[in-house]
PDB file of C-alpha atoms and ligand atoms in Angstrom:
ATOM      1  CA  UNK A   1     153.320 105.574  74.990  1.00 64.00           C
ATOM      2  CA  UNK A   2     155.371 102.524  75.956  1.00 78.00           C
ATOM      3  CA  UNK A   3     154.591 100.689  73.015  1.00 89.00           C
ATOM      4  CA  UNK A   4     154.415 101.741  69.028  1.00 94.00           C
ATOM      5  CA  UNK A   5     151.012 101.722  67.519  1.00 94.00           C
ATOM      6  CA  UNK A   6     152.365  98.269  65.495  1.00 95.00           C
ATOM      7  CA  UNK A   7     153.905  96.958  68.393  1.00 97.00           C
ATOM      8  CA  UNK A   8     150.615  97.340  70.590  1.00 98.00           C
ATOM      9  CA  UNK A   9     148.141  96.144  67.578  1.00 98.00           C
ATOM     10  CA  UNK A  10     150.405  92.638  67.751  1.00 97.00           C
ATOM     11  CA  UNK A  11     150.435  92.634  71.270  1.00 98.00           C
ATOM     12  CA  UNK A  12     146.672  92.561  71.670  1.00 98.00           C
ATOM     13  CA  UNK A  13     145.912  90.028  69.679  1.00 98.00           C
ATOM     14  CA  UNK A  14     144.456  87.532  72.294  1.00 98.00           C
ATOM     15  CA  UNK A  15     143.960  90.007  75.144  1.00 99.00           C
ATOM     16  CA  UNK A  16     142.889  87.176  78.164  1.00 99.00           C
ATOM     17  CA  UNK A  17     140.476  89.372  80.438  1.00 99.00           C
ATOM     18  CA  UNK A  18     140.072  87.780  83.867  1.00 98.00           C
ATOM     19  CA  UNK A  19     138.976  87.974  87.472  1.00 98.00           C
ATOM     20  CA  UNK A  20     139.155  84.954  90.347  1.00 98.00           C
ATOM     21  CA  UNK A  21     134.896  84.950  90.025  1.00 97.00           C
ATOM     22  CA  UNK A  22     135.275  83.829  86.443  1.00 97.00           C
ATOM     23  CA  UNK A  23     137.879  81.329  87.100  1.00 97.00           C
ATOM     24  CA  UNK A  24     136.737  77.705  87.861  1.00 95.00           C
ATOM     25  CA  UNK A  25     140.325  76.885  89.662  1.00 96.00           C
ATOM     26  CA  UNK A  26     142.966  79.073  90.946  1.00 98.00           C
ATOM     27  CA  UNK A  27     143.195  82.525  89.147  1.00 98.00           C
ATOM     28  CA  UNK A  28     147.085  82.176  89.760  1.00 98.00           C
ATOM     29  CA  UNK A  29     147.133  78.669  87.625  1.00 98.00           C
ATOM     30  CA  UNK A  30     144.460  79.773  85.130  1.00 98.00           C
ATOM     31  CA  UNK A  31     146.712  82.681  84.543  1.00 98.00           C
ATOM     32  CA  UNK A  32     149.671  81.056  84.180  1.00 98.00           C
ATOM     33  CA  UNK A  33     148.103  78.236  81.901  1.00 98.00           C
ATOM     34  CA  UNK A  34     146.749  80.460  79.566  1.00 98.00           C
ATOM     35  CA  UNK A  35     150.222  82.254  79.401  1.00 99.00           C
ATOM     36  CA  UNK A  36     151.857  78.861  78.276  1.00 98.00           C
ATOM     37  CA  UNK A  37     148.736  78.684  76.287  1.00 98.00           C
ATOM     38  CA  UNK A  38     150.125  82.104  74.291  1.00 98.00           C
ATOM     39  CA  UNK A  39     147.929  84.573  75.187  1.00 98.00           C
ATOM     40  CA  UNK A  40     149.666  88.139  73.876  1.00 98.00           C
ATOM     41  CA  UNK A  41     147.887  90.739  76.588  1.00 98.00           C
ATOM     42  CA  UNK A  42     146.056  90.727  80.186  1.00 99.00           C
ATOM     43  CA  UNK A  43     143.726  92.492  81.946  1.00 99.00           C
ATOM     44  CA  UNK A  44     143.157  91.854  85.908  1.00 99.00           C
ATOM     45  CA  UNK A  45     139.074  92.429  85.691  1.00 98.00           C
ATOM     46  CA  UNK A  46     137.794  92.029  89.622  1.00 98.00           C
ATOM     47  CA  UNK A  47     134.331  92.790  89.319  1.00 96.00           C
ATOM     48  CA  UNK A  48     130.871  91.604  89.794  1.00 94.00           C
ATOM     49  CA  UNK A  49     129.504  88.793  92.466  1.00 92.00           C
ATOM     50  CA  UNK A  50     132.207  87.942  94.631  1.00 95.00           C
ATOM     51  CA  UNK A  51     134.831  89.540  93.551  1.00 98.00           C
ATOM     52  CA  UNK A  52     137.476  90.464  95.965  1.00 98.00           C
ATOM     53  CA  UNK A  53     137.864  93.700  97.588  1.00 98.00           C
ATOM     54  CA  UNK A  54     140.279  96.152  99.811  1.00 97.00           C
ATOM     55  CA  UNK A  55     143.336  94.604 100.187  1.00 98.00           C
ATOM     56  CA  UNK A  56     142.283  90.868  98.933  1.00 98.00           C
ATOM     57  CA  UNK A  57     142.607  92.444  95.448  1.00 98.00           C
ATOM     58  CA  UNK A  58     145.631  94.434  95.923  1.00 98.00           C
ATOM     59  CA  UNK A  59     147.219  90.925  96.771  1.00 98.00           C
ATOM     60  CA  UNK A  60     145.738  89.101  93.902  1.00 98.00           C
ATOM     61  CA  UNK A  61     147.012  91.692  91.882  1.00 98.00           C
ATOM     62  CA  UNK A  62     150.255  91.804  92.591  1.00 98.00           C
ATOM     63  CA  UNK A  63     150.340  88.147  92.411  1.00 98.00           C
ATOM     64  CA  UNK A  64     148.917  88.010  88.741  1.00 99.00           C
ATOM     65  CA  UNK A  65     151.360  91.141  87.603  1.00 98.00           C
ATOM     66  CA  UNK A  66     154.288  89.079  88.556  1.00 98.00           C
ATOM     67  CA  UNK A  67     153.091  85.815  86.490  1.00 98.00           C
ATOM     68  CA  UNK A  68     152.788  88.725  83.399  1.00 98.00           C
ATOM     69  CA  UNK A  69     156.322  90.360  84.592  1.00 98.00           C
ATOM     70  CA  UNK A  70     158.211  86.974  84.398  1.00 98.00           C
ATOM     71  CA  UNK A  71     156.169  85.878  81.140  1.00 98.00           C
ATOM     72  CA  UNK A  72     156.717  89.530  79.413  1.00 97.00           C
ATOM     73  CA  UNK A  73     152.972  90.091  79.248  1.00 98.00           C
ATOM     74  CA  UNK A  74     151.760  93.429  79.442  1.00 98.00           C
ATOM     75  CA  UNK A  75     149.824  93.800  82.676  1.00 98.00           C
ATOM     76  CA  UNK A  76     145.872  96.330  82.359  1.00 98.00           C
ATOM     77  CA  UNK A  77     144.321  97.174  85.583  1.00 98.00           C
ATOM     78  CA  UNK A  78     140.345  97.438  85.003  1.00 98.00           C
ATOM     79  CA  UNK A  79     138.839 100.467  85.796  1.00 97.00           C
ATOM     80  CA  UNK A  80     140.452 100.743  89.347  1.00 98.00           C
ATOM     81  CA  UNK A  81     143.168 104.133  88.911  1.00 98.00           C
ATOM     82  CA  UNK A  82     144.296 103.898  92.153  1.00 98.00           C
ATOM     83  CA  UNK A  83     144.966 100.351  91.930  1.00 98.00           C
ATOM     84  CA  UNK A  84     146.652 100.937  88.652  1.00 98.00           C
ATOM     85  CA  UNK A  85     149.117 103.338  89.810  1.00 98.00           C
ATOM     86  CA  UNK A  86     149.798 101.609  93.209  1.00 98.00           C
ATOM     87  CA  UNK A  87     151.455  98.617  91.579  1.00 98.00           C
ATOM     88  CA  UNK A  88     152.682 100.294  88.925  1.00 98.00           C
ATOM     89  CA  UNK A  89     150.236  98.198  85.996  1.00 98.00           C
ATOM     90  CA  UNK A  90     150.991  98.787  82.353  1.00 98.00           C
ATOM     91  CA  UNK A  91     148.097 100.479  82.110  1.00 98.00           C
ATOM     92  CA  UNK A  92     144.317 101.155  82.769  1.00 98.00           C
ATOM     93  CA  UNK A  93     141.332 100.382  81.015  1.00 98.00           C
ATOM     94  CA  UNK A  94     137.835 101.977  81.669  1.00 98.00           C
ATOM     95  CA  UNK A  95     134.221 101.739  80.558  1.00 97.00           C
ATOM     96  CA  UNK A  96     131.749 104.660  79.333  1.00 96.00           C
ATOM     97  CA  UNK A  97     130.096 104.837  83.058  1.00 94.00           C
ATOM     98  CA  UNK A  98     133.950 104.568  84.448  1.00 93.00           C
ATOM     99  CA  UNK A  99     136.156 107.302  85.465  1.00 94.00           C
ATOM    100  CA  UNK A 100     136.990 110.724  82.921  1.00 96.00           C
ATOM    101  CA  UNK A 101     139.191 109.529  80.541  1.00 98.00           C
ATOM    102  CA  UNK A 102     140.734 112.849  80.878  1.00 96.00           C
ATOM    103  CA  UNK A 103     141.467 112.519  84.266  1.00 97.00           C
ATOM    104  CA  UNK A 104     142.593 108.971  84.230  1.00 98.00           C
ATOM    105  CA  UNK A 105     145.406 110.460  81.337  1.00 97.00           C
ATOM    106  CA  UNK A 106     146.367 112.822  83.319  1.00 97.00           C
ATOM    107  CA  UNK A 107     147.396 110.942  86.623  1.00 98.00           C
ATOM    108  CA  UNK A 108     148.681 107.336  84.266  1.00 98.00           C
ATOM    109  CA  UNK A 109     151.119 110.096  82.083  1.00 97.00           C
ATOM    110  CA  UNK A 110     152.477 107.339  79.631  1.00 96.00           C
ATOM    111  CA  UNK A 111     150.833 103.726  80.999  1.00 98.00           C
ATOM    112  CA  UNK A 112     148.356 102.523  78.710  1.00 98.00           C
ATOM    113  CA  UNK A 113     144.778 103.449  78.133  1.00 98.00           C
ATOM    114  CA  UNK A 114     142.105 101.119  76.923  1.00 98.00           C
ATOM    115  CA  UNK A 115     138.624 102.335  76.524  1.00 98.00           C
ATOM    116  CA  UNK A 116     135.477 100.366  75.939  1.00 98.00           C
ATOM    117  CA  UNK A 117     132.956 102.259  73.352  1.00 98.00           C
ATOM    118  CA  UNK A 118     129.998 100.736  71.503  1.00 97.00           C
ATOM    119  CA  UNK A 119     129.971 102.831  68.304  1.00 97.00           C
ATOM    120  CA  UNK A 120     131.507 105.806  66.306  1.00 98.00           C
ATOM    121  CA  UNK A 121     130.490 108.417  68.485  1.00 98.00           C
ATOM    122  CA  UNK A 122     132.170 106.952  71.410  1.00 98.00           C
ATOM    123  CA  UNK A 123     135.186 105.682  69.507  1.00 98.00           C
ATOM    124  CA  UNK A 124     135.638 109.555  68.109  1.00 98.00           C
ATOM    125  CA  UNK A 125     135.583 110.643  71.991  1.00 98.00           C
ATOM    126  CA  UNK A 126     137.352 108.089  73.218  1.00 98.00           C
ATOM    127  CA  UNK A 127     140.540 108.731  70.775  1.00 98.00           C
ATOM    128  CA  UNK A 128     140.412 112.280  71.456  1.00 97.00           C
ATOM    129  CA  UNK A 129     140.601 111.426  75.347  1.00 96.00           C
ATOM    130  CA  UNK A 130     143.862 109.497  74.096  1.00 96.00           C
ATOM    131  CA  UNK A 131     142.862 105.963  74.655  1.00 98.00           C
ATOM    132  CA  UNK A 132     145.596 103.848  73.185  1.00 98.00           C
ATOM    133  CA  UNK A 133     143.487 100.837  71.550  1.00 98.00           C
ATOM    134  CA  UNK A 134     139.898 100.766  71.677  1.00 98.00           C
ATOM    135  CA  UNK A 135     137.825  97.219  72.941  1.00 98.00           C
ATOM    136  CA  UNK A 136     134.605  97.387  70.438  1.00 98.00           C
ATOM    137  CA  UNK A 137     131.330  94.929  71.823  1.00 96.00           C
ATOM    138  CA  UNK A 138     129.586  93.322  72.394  1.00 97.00           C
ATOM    139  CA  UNK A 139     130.382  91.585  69.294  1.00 98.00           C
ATOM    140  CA  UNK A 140     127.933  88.268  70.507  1.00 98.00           C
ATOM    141  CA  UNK A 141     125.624  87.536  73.278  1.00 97.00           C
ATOM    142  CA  UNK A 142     127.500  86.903  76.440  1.00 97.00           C
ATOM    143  CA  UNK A 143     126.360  86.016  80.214  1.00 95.00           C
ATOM    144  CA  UNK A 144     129.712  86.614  81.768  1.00 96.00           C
ATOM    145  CA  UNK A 145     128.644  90.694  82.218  1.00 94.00           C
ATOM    146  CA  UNK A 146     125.618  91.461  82.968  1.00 90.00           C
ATOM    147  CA  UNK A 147     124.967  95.107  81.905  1.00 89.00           C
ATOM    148  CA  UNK A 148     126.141  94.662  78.233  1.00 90.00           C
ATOM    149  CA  UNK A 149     124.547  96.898  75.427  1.00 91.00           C
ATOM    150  CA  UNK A 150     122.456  95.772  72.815  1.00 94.00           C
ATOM    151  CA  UNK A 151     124.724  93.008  70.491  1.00 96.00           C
ATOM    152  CA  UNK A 152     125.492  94.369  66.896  1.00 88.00           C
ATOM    153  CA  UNK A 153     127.910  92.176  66.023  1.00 95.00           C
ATOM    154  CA  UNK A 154     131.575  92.491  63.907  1.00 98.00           C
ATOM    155  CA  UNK A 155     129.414  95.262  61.985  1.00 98.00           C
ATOM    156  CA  UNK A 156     130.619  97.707  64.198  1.00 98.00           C
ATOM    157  CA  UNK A 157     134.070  97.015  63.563  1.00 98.00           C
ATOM    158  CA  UNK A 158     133.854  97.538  60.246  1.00 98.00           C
ATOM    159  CA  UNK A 159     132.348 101.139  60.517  1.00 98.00           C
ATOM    160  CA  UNK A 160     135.026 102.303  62.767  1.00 98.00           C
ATOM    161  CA  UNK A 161     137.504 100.974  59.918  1.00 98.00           C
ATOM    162  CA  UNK A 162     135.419 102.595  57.299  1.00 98.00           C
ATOM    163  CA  UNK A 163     135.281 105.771  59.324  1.00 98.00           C
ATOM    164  CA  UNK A 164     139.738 105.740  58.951  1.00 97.00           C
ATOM    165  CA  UNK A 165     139.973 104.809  62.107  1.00 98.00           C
ATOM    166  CA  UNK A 166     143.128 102.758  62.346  1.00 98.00           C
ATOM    167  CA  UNK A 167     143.579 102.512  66.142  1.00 98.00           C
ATOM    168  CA  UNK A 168     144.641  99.380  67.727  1.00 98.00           C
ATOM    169  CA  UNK A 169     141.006  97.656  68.359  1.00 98.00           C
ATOM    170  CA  UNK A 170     139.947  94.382  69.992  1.00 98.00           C
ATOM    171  CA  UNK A 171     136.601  92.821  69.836  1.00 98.00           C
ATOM    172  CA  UNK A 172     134.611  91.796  73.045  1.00 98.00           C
ATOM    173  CA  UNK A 173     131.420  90.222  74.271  1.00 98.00           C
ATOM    174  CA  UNK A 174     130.941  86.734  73.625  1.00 98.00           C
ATOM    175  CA  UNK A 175     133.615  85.563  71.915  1.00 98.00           C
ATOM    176  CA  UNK A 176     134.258  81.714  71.554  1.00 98.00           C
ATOM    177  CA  UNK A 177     135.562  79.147  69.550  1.00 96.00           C
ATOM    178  CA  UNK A 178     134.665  80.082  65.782  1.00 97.00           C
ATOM    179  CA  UNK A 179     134.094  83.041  66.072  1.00 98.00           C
ATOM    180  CA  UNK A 180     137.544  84.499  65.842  1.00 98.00           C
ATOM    181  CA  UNK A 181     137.409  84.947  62.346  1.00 97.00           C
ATOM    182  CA  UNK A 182     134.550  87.166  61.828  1.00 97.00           C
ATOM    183  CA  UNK A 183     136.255  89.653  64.297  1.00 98.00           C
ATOM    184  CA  UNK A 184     139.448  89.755  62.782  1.00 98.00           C
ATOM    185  CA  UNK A 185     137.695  89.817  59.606  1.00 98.00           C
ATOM    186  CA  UNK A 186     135.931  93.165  60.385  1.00 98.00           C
ATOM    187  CA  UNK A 187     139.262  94.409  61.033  1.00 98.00           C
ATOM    188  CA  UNK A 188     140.357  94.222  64.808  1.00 98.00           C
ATOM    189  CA  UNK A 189     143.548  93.619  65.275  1.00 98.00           C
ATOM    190  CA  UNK A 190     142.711  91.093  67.872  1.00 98.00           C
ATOM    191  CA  UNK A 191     140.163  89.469  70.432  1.00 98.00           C
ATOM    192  CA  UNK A 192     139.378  90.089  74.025  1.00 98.00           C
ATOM    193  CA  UNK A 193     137.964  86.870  75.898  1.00 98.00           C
ATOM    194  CA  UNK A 194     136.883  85.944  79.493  1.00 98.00           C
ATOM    195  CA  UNK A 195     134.850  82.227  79.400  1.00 98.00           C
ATOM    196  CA  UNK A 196     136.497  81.432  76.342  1.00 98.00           C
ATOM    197  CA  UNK A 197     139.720  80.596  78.466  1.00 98.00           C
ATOM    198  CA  UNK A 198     138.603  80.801  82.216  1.00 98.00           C
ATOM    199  CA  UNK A 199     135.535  78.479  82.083  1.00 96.00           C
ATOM    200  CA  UNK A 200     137.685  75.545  80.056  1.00 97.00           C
ATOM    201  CA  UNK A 201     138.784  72.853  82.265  1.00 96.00           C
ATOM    202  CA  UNK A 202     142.225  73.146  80.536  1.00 98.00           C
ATOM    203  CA  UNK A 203     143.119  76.632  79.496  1.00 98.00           C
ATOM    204  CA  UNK A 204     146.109  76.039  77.915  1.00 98.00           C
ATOM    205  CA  UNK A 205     144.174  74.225  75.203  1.00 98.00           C
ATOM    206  CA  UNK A 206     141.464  76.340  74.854  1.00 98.00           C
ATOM    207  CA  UNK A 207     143.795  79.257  74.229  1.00 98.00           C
ATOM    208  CA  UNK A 208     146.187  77.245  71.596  1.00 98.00           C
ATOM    209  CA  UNK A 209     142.643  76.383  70.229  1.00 98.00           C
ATOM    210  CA  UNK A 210     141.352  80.679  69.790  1.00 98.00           C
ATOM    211  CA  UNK A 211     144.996  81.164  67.981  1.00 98.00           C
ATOM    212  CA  UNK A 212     144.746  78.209  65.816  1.00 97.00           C
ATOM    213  CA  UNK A 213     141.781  80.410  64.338  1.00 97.00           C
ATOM    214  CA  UNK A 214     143.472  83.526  64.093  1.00 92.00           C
ATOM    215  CA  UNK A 215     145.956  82.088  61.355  1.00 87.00           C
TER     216      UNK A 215
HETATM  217  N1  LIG B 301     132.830  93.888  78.109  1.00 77.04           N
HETATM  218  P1  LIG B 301     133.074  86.807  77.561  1.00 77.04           P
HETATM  219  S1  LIG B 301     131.327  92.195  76.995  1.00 77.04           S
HETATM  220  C1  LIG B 301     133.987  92.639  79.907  1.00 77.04           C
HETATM  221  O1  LIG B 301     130.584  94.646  75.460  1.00 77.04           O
HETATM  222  C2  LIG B 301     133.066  92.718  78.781  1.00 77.04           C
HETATM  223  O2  LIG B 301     132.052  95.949  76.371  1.00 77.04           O
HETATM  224  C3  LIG B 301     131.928  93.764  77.132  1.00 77.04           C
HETATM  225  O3  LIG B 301     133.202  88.100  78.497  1.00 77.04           O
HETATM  226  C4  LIG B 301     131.477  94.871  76.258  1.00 77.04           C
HETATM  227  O4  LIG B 301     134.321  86.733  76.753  1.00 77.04           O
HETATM  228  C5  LIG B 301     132.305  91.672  78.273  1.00 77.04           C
HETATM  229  O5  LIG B 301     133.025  85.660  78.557  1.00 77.04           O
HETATM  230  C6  LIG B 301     132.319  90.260  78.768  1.00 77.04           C
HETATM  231  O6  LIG B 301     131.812  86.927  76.788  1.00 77.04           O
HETATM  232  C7  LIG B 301     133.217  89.389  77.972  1.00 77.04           C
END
């Protein structure tokens, strides 16, 4: 791994997820804003209505990486593998109904693997495919995805910790302002957002605002 475990679990903790169909101006100056801002971790998230395609993305993405690059940001392609390895991202991150974690190890060697999972079961799985931090949710009701699972809150969070799992995890789904704490609380190490920075008019704010809470 590129990272030590302690070295990843600080770097995650506000992991800015994004795609231009969540961004109400430029992805390129939401991005950048939100770096100022201090987010710690990115993921390039092009999915859903309108979300670019072919080589649209591939252009988009290269664009965001080097925004990261020159900020020192670590750079997570979502659940595209080919994508991943043609720009040569920091690392992947995938969904129970993506790709075989196996396989996606295999072909990324030493990048970084994030896995979404929704309870122990998956968490066990997922650590034993050798994710490298887990992303636990949804931990509140959210409309920015539309196929999330049923909501059980922070609770989660603390089972996996109960259960001796000490892997780097973030919290996802629904996050906002004041709701940090509870997350942490449960024991993530930090807190994956979309709206919570892409939908505010000025997200350099609304990110100094998220790690105001975290303190
Ligand atoms: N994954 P927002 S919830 C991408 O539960 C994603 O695994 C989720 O967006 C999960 O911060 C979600 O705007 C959407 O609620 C997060």
């Amino acid at each position: 791994m590129r990272y030590s475990e302690e070295e990843l679990r600080k770097k995650l903790q506000l992991y800015f997820v994004m795609g231009s169909n969540n961004c109400l101006k430029d992805p390129e100056i939401v991005l950048q804003e939100a770096i100022e801002g201090g987010i710690t971790f990115f993921q390039f998230r092009e999915k859903g209505t309108h979300a670019k395609k072919g080589s649209e993305k591939i252009k988009l993405a290269k664009k965001l990486q080097a925004i990261c690059k020159q900020n020192g940001i670590p750079f997570i392609v979502n659940d595209d593998l080919e994508l991943a390895l043609e720009i040569d991202a920091d690392g992947i991150h995938i969904g129970q109904e993506d790709e075989d974690p196996l396989k996606v190890r295999k072909m990324i060697g030493d990048k970084l693997l994030g896995i979404s999972v929704h309870n122990l079961n998956e968490a066990n799985q997922a650590l034993a495919q050798g994710a490298n931090y887990l992303g636990v949710g949804p931990m509140y009701e959210t409309t920015t995805k539309k196929d999330i699972r049923e909501v059980k809150g922070p609770e989660v969070i603390v089972e996996l910790r109960e259960n001796n799992l000490t892997v780097p995890i973030v919290g996802i789904g629904g996050i906002q302002k004041g709701l940090i704490k509870s997350v942490i609380e449960a024991g993530a190490d930090g807190v994956a957002v979309i709206s919570a920075i892409s939908n505010s008019e000025n997200p350099r704010e609304a990110v100094k605002d998220l790690l105001e809470e975290m303190k």
